[in-house]
Every structure is written in C-alpha cells, then in structure tokens.
Coordinates of C-alpha atoms in Angstrom, one line a residue:
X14 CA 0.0 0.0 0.0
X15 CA 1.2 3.3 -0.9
X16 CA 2.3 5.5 2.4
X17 CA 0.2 8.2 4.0
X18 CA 1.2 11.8 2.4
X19 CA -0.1 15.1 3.4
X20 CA -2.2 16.5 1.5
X21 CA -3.6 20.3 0.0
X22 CA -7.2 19.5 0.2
X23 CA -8.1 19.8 4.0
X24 CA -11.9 20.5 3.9
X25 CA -14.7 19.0 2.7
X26 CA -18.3 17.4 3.4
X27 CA -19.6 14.3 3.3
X28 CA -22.5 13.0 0.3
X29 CA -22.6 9.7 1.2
X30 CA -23.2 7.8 4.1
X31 CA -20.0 5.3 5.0
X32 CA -20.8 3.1 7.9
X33 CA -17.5 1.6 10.3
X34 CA -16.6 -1.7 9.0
X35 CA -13.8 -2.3 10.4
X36 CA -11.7 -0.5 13.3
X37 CA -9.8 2.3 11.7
X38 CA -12.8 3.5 9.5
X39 CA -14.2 7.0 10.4
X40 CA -18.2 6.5 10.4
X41 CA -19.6 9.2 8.5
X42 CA -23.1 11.0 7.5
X43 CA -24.6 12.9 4.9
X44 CA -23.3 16.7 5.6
X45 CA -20.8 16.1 7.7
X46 CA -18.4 18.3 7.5
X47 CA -14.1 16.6 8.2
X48 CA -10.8 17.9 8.3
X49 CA -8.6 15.9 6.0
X50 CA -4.8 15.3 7.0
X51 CA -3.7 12.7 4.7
X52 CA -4.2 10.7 1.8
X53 CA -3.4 7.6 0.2
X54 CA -4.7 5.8 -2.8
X55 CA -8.3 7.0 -2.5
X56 CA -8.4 7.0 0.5
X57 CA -8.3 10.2 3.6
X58 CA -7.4 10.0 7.0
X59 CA -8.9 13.0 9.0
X60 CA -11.6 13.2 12.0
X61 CA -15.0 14.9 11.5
X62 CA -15.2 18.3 13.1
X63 CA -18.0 17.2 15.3
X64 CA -16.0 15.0 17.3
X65 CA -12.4 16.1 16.5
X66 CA -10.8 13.0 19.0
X67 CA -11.9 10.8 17.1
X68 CA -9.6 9.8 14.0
X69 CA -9.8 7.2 11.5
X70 CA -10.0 6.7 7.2
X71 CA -12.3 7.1 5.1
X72 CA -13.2 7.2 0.9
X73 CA -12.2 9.9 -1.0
X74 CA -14.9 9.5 -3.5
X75 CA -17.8 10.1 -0.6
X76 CA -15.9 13.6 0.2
X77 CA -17.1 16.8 -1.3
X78 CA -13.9 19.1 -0.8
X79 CA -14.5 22.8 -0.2
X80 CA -12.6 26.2 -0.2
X81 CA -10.9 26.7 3.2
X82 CA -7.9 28.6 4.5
X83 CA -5.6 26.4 6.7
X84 CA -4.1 28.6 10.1
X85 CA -0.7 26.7 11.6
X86 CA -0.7 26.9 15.1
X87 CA 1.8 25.0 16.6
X88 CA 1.5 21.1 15.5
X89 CA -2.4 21.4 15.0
X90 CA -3.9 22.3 12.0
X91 CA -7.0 24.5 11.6
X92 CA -9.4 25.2 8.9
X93 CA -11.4 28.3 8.0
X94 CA -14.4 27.7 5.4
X95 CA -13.8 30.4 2.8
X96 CA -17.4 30.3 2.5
X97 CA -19.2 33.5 3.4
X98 CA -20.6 33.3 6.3
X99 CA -24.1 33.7 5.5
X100 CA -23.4 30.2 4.1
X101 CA -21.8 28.9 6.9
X102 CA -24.8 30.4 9.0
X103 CA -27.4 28.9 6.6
X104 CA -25.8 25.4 7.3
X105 CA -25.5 25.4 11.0
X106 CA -29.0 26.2 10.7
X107 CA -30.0 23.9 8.8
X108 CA -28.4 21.4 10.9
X109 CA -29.9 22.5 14.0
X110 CA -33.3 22.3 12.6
X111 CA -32.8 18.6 10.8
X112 CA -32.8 17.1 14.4
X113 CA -35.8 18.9 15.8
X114 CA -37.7 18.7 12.2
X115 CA -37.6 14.5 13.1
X116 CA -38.4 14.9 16.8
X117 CA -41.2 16.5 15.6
X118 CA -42.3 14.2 13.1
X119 CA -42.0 11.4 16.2
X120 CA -44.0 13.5 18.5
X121 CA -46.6 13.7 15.8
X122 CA -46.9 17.6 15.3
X123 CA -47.6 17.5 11.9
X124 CA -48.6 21.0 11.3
X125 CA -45.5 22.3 12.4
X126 CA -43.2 19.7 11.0
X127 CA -44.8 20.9 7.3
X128 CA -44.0 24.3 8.4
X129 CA -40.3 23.5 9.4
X130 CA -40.2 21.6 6.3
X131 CA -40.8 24.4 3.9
X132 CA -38.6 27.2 5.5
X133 CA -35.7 24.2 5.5
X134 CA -36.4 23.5 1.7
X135 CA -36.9 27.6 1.1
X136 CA -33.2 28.2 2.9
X137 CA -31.8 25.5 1.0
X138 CA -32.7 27.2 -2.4
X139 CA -32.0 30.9 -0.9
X140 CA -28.2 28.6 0.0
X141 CA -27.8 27.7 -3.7
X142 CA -28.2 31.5 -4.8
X143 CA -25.9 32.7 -2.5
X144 CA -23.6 30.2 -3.8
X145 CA -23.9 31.2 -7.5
X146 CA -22.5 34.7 -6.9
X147 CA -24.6 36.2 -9.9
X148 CA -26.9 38.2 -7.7
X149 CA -26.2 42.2 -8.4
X150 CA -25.3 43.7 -5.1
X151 CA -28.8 44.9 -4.9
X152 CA -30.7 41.7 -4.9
X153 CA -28.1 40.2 -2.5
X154 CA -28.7 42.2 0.0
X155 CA -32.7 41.8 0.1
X156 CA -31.8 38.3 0.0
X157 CA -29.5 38.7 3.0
X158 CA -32.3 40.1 5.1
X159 CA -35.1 37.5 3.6
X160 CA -32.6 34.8 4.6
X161 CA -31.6 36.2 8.3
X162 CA -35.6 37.0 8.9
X163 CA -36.7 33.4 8.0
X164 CA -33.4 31.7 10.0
X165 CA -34.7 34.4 13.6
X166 CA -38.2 33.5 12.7
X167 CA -37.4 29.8 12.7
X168 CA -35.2 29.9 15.8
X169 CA -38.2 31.7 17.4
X170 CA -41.3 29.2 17.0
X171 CA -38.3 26.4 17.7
X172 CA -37.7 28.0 21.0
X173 CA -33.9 28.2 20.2
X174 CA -31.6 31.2 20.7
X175 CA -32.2 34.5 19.3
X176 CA -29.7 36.1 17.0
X177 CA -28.4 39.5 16.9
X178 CA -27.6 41.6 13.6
X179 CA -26.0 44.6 12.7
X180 CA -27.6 46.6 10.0
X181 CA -25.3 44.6 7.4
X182 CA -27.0 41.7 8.5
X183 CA -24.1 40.1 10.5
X184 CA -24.0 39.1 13.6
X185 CA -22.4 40.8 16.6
X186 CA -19.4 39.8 17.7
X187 CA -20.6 40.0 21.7
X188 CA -16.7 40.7 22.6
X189 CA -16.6 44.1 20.3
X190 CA -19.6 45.2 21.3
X191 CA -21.1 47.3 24.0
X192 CA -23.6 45.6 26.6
X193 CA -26.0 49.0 25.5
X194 CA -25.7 47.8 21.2
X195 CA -26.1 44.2 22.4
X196 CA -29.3 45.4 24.4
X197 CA -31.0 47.6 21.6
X198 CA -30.3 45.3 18.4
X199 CA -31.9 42.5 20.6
X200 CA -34.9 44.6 21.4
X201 CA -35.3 45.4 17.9
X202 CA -34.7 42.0 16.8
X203 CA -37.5 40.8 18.7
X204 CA -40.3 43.4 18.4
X205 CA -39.1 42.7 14.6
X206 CA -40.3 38.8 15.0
X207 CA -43.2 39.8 17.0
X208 CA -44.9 41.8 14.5
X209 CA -44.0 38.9 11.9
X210 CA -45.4 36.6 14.2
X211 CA -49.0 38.2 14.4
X212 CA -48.8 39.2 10.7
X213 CA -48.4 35.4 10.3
X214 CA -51.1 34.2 12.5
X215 CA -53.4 36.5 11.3
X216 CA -56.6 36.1 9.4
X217 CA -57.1 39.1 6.9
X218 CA -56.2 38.1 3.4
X219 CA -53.1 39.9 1.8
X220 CA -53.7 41.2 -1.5
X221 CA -52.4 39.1 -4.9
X222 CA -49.3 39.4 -5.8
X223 CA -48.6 41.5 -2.7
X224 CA -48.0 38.8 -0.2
X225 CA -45.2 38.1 1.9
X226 CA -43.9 35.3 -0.5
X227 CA -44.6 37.6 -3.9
X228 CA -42.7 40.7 -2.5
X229 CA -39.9 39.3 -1.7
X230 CA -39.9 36.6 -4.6
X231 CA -37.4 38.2 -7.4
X232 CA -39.0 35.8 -10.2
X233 CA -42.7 35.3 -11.3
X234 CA -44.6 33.3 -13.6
X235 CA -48.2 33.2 -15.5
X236 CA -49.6 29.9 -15.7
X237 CA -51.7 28.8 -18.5
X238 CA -54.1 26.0 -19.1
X239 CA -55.9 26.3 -23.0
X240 CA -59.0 24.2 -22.3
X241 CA -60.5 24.2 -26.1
X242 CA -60.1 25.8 -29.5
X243 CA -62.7 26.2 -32.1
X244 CA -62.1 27.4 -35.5
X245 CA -63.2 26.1 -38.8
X246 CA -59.8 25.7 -40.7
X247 CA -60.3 22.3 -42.5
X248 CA -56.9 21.6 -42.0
X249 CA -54.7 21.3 -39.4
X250 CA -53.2 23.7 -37.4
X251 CA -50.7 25.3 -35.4
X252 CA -51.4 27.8 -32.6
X253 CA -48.2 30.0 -31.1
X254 CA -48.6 31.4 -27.8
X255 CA -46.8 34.2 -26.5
X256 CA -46.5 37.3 -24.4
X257 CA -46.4 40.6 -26.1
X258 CA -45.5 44.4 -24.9
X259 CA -47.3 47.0 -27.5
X260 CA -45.0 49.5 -26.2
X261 CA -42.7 47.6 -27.6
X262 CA -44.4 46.5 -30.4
X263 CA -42.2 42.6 -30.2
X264 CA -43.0 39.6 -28.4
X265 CA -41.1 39.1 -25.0
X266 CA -41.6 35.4 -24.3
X267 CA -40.9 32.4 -26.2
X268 CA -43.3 30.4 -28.2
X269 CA -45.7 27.7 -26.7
X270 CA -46.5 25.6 -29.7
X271 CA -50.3 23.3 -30.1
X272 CA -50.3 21.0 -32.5
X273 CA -54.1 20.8 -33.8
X274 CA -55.4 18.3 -36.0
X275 CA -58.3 19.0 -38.7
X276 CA -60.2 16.6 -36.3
X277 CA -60.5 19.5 -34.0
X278 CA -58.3 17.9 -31.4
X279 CA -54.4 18.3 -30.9
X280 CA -52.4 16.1 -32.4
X281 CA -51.1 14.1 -29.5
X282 CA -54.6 13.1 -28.1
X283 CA -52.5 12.6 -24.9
X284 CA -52.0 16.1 -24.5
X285 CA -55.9 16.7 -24.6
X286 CA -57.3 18.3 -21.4
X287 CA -53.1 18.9 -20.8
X288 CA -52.2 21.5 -22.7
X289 CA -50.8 23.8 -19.9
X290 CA -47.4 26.0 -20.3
X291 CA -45.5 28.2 -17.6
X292 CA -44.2 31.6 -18.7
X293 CA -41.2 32.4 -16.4
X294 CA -38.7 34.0 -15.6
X295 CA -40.6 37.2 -15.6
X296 CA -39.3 40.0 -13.3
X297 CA -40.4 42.8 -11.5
X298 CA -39.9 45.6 -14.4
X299 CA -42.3 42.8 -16.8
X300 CA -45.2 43.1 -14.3
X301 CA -45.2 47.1 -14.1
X302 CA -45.0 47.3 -17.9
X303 CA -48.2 49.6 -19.0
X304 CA -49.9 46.9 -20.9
X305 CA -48.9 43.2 -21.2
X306 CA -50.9 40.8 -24.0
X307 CA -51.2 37.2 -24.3
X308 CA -51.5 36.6 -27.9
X309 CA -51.6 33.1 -30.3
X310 CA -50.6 33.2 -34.2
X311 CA -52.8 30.6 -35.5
X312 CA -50.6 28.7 -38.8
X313 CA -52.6 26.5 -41.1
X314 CA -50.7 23.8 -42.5
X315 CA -52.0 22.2 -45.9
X316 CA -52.8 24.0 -49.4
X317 CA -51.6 27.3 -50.6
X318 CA -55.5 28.1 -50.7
X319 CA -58.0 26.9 -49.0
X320 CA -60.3 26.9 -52.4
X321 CA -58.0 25.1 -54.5
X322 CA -59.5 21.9 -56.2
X323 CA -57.2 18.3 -55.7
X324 CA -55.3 18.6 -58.6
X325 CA -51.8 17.7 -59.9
X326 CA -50.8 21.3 -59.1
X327 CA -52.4 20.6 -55.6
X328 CA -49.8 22.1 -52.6
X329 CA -49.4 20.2 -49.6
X330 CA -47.6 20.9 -46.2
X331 CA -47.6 24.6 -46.4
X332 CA -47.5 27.2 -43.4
X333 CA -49.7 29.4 -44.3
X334 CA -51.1 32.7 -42.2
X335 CA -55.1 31.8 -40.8
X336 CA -55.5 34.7 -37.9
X337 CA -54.3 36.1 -34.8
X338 CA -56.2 35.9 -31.0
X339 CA -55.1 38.6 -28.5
X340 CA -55.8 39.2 -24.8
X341 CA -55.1 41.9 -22.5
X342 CA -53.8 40.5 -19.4
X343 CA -52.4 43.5 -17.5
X344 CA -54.9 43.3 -14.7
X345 CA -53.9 39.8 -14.3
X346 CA -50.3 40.5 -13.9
X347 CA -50.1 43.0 -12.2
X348 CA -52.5 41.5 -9.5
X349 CA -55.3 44.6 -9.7
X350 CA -57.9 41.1 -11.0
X351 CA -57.7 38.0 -9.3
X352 CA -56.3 35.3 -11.1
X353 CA -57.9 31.7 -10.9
X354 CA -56.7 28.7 -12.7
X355 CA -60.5 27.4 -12.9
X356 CA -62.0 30.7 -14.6
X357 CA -62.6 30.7 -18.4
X358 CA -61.7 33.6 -20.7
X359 CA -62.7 33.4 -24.0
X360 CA -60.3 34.9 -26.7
X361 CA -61.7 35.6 -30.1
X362 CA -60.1 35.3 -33.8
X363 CA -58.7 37.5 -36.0
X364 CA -58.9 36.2 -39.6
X365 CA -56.5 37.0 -42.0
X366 CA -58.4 39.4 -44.6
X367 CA -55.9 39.9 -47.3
X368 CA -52.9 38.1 -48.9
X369 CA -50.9 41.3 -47.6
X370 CA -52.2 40.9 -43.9
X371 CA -48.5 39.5 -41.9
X372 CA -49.3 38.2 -38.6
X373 CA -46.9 40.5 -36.5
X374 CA -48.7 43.7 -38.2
X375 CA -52.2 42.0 -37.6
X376 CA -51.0 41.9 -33.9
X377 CA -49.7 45.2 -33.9
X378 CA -53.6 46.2 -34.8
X379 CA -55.2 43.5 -33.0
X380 CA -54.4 44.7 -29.8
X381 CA -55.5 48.4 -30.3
X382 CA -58.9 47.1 -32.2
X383 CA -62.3 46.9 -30.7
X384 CA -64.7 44.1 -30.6
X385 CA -65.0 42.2 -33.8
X386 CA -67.8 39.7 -35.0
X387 CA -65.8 35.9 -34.2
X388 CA -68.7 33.6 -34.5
X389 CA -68.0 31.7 -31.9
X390 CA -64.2 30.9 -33.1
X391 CA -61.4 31.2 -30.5
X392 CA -59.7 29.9 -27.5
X393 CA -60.7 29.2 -24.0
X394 CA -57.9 29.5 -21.5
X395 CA -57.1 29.7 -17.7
X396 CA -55.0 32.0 -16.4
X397 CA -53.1 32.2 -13.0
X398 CA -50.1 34.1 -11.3
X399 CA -47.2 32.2 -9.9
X400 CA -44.8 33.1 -7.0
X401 CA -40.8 31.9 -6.9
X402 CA -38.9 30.3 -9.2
X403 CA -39.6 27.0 -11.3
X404 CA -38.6 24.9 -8.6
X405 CA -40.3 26.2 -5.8
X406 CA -43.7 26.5 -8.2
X407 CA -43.8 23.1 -8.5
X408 CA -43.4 22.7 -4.8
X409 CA -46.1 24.8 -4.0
X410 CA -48.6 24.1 -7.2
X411 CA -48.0 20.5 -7.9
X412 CA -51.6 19.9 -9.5
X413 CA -51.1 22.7 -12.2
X414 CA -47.2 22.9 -12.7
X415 CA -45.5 18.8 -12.7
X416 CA -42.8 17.4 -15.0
X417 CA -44.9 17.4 -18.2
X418 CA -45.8 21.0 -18.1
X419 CA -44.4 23.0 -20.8
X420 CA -41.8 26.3 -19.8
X421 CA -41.6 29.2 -22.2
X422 CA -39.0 31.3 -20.7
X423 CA -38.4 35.2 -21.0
X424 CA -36.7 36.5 -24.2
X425 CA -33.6 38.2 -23.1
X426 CA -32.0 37.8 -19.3
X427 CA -33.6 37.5 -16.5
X428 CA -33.5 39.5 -13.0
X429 CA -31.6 36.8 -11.5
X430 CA -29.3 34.9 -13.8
X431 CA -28.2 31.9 -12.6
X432 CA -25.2 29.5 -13.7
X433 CA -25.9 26.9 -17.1
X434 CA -26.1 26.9 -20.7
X435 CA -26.6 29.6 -22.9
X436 CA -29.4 29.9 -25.8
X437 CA -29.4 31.0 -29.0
X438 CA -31.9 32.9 -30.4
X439 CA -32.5 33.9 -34.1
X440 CA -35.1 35.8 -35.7
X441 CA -36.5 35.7 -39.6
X442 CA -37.0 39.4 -39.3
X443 CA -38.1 40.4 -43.6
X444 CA -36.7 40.0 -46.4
X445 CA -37.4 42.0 -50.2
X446 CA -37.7 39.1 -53.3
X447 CA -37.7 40.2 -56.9
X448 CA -40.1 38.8 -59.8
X449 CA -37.6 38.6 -61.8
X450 CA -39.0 37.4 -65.4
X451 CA -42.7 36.3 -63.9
X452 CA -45.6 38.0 -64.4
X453 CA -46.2 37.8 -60.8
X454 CA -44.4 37.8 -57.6
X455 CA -43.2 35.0 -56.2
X456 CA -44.3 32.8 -53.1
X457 CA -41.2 32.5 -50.5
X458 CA -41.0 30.0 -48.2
X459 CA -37.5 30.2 -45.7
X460 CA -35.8 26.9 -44.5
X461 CA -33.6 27.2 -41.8
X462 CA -31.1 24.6 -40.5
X463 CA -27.7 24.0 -38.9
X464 CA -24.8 22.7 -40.4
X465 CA -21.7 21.8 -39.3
X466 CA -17.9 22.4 -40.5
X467 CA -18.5 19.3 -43.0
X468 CA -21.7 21.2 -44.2
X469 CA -23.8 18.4 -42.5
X470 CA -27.1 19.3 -41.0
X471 CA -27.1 18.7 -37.2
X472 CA -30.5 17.0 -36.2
X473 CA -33.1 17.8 -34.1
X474 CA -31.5 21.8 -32.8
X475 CA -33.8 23.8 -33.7
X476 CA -36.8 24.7 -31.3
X477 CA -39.5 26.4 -32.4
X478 CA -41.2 26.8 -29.2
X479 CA -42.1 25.0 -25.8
X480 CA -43.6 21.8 -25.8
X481 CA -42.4 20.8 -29.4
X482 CA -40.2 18.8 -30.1
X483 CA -36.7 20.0 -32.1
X484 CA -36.9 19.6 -35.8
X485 CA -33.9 19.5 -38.0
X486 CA -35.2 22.2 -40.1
X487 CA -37.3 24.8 -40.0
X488 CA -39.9 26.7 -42.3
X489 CA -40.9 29.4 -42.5
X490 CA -44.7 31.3 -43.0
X491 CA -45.5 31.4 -46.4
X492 CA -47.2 34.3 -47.4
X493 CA -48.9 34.8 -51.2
X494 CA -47.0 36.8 -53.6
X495 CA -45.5 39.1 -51.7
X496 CA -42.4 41.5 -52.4
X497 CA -41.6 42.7 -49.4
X498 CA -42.0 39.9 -46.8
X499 CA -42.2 40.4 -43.0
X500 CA -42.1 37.5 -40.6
X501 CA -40.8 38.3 -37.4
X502 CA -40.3 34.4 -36.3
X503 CA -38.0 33.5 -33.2
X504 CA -36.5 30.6 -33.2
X505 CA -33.8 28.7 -30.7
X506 CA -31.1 26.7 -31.2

C-alpha cells in the first residue's frame, strides 16, 4: 500500500453515508463536514469536526472538498471555510433544525413539522443563490435580510436562541460590542419577530401578488391552461402562444406551440385536457410594464388556398397565415384582478383578410382594435399568477405545474441569472424578393437549419417553441406573392 502523504485539500463534506466496518474506519453522514490530514490511494485519513478526538479513514470518493484557508498553530492544523458566512450560517441552521424537524415528526406535530419543512427546503434554495454569486449587489442584500428573517423567525417558534444583527445583516461579535448595542439590536430584533409573528397568525387576506412570499420573490410566472379551441380551418393547425408588450411592439416570451389536428383535437390526443405552459422568468420591471398581452398566431398547415380543387398542381404541407387571438392580461399580472386557474376567458379570432395581412402587423392592430364579429371561433384558457422560481412553483402548485408541463422562458435575461447553458436565439425578421422574369411575384418559403464544419445538418436543434419537439429544419410562414415579406419568427437553437 502506498504510504500516507499530506495532503492540500483539507476541507470538505460528506455526500454519502460510510458506515464503520472495520476499526480504523471514520463513520460518517450525509453533511458532515471533516478535516482531512492525509491521503493515500483514495483514500483520507482525518476526523469529523463534530467529534475532533476521534480519528480514522475514510473514501475519497464520498468527500465533497471545499474552499478553506488552513491557520498553523503549533503542531495542530485549523481550517477556516472560505465560504461567506451567511453560508456557513445557513448550514449550522439547517443542521440545528434537521434534528428537531424529526423529533417532531415522532412527536406527531404535523402542522409544524410541514412548516419547518418548507422554511428548511426555502433556505436550501435561498443557499444555492448565494452560492452562484450572480446576484447584483442589490438583490443580494434583500436576499440577505429575507434569509436572516426566516433563520430568527425559525429559531423563534423552535424555541432556540435569538440572533443579533447589525444593519449589514451580521451578527455581533458580543466581545466588540457594548452591553447597551447588544441590548438595543436585541430589542429590535425581537419586536421585529413579533410583529411577523401576528402578521403570520393573522386572518385578513393579503392582497395578490402582494403577499409576503410575492414581494420578496425576485421571479414570477403566468400559468396557463388552453381548455379548447374552435375554429373552422379544415386543415390542421398550429397555434403560437406568447407574451407581447405594444409599447414595444415585439414579443417578449418564447413560443408555446399546439399541434391541432383538422379533427378539431391536438395532435397528440394525450395532451388533450393537458395542454398547460408556464411563462417564467418574468421579473419585476415585466409586471409594471403599462400593458402586457397574451396573444396566439394561429398557422394553417395544408394547401396554398383553402379553395384550391385536388389537382396535380395541388400544394401540400404549407405554413400558411389563418389569424391572430389577442388578450389583454395587464390586470392579471399585475394583481389589480384575481387570477384563478379554474375561470374561463374566452379569446376571439382575427382572420387574416388579405394576402398582404403578416401576422406580426395583424397583432400590432389587433391589440388596439375593438370588438369584432368571431362567430363563436377562439380559444378558451385559464390564467393564473405564480410566485418563486420554477422549482419552488412546483413545490407549492403540484396539481397545475409537474414534470410534463411546458416552460416558455423570457426573451432576453432575466432578473436573477443563474449558472448553465446559454441559448441561441434567431429571428426571420423580412426579407425583399424580386419577380424577376414572372408575371407575378413569387411565393417564399425560408428553410432554416444548422450545419456543421462538413456542411452536415445537425439534427433535431432547432426549437420552435415550448412543448415541441426539435426539428432538423425549420420553415418558414408562407405568405402569397408578396415583395416585401415580414415574418418576425424566433427561433432557438
């Protein structure tokens, strides 16, 4: 065996669980945190720092290592996390709470156990953010005092030990500090949980979107659920939802693409009575924009026109502009109208008039229009504001927002950016086609794909929208005999 050797990584935690086998090994738990001394083969030797006088060795593979600054004194070693404390904090915490959370799950207090349960799984998440260090300095520091509220709150209705705080959110060093500061930032610590307390226990309704959980939340999300759509087309379909700013006059959101089949059903009969879609990532500055639209560009897939005969010359496969369906949802955002996943708005259809009309001009006037005689054709849809990020919507929504729901994400960055893989985004913004010898102009239809250094076309990249699947190769809208084309498609690779 290859001799013992120290070694540079000193810190870690551990993320599996390694029972004692035999006398030398170091039992070890899930989170426990050991200072390493040596190594050999794959192998540490090293104690766990909550009983330090007890040595032994233990896998190298079950050890997370960590950052940590190593202070000499003497012939002892000891090691400072270079974590910032907040962390730190947020993991003694967390610790604390794991072994009252399962006495209270023996003692049977359910109510509270949930309750312990969801400020554990909301710290963990608040952790990982703090880890990322993309926050702007801002956002950090309302996430700071979210963080050191929930950890006093917690220590509060768990009877433990109250923690004092400077304004910078860190805690006072009780030998640098006067008995009189001690005194005052504990009497305003308290008064502080007190009024949280009875805000907590009490009965009045908060207002939507205003709520504890939606003020401090730095992401937001609209649900939707599209419960039917009737339209005589004759052929099938394809319906592309997204969130629009006329102020802007462009589409923020991505796409969420239906499938409809001429049957009058979508395509995948499994998504029937499932065709739901989150749009997140939406920050604060999206929900005080002045308007905010949902709106769906309804594509017809099939024959150049609808009135052509079969014949030899008979088109097939087409994407061809049918209308446009637009909704103001400002009220809905912005919380000023309740939101309620089991209310039914009906959304009526534009129909494309003219071989001139393109869809992102028929939007344009669509949303400034009045009422227009539909005949019964549109969408029915439920609408509902979310709180938190994805993860912690599906937490606290599991009925409306699981695995197979659909995610059309914001257009641009959002408020908080966290670590991962970038997108890339392309849009077919117009283009200007000469006759050339013909009599007429010509019909244009756009195929976009991606190729690589052999000229080979990489499969399945492109993504048209949520909840379709990647095609290698996209088309475009065709629109009849037109010059000066305008499509304004966004697509993702």
């Amino acid at each position: 065996m290859a001799p013992w050797l120290p070694t540079k990584e000193k810190y870690g935690v551990a993320v599996w669980n390694f029972p004692r086998t035999k006398e030398h090994h170091l039992p070890l738990q899930i989170g426990e945190m050991v200072h390493i001394l040596q190594a050999s083969e794959g192998w540490y030797c090293g104690y766990s720092l909550r009983n330090r006088a007890a040595r032994g060795i233990f896998p190298a593979s079950l050890i997370r290592l960590k950052g940590a600054v190593v202070e000499q004194r003497g012939a002892e070693e000891s090691v400072v996390p270079t974590e910032m404390p907040m962390v730190q904090e947020i993991t003694t915490t967390l610790r604390e709470w794991a072994t009252i959370w399962k006495q209270l799950y023996v003692a049977g207090q359910t109510e509270r156990y949930g309750q312990v349960k969801r400020m554990m799984q909301e710290l963990m998440e608040q952790r990982s953010q703090l880890l990322s260090g993309t926050l702007p300095k801002d956002q950090l520091l309302r996430l700071r005092k979210e963080v050191t509220g929930k950890m006093d709150y917690g220590n509060k209705i768990l009877a433990l030990d109250l923690v004092v705080r400077d304004e910078d959110e860190n805690i006072l060093d009780p030998d640098r500090t006067s008995v009189i500061s001690l005194f005052q930032a504990h009497r305003r610590a308290a008064q502080t949980l007190t009024q949280r307390i009875q805000e907590e226990t009490s009965p009045q309704p908060k207002a939507p979107g205003h709520g504890t959980h939606g003020a401090a939340s730095a992401s937001h999300n609209l649900y939707l659920c599209v419960r039917n759509f009737v339209c005589h087309i004759g052929e099938e379909a394809q319906l592309f939802m997204a969130l629009y700013d006329p102020g802007e006059q462009r589409i923020i959101s991505e796409n969420y693409v239906i499938r409809w089949a001429s049957t009058g059903v979508p395509q995948d009969i499994e998504l029937l009575n499932n065709l739901k879609v989150v749009f997140t990532d939406l920050g604060s500055t999206d929900l005080k924009r002045e308007r905010l639209f949902l709106v769906c560009q309804i594509i017809r897939v099939g024959r150049m026109d609808l009135r052509d005969s079969h014949s030899r010359k008979l088109s097939t496969g087409l994407r061809r502009p049918f209308g446009i369906s637009v909704m103001d949802i400002t009220d809905i955002t912005k919380g000023t109208c309740d939101s309620d996943e089991d209310k039914q708005h009906f959304i009526p259809v534009h129909l494309v008039a003219a071989d001139g009309d393109f869809l992102h001009n028929m939007i344009r006037k669509a949303v400034e229009g009045k009422d227009i005689n539909h005949k019964g054709q549109g969408l029915w849809v439920s609408l509902k504001m979310l709180w938190g990020d994805l993860s912690q919507v599906r937490k606290d929504h599991p009925h409306l927002v699981d695995r197979s729901t659909a995610v059309a994400r914001k257009l641009g960055y959002p408020e908080v950016i966290m670590p991962g893989k970038n997108d890339i985004y392309l849009t077919l913004v117009q283009g200007e086609f000469d006759k050339g010898n013909k009599k007429t102009q010509k019909n244009v239809e756009v195929t976009v794909c991606v190729c690589d250094e052999a000229g080979n076309v990489v499969q399945n990249v492109i993504h048209a929208g949520a909840g379709d699947s990647p095609p290698s190769r996209y088309r475009s809208v065709v629109y009849y005999q037109q010059r000066h084309q305008r499509w304004m498609e966004t697509l993702k690779v």
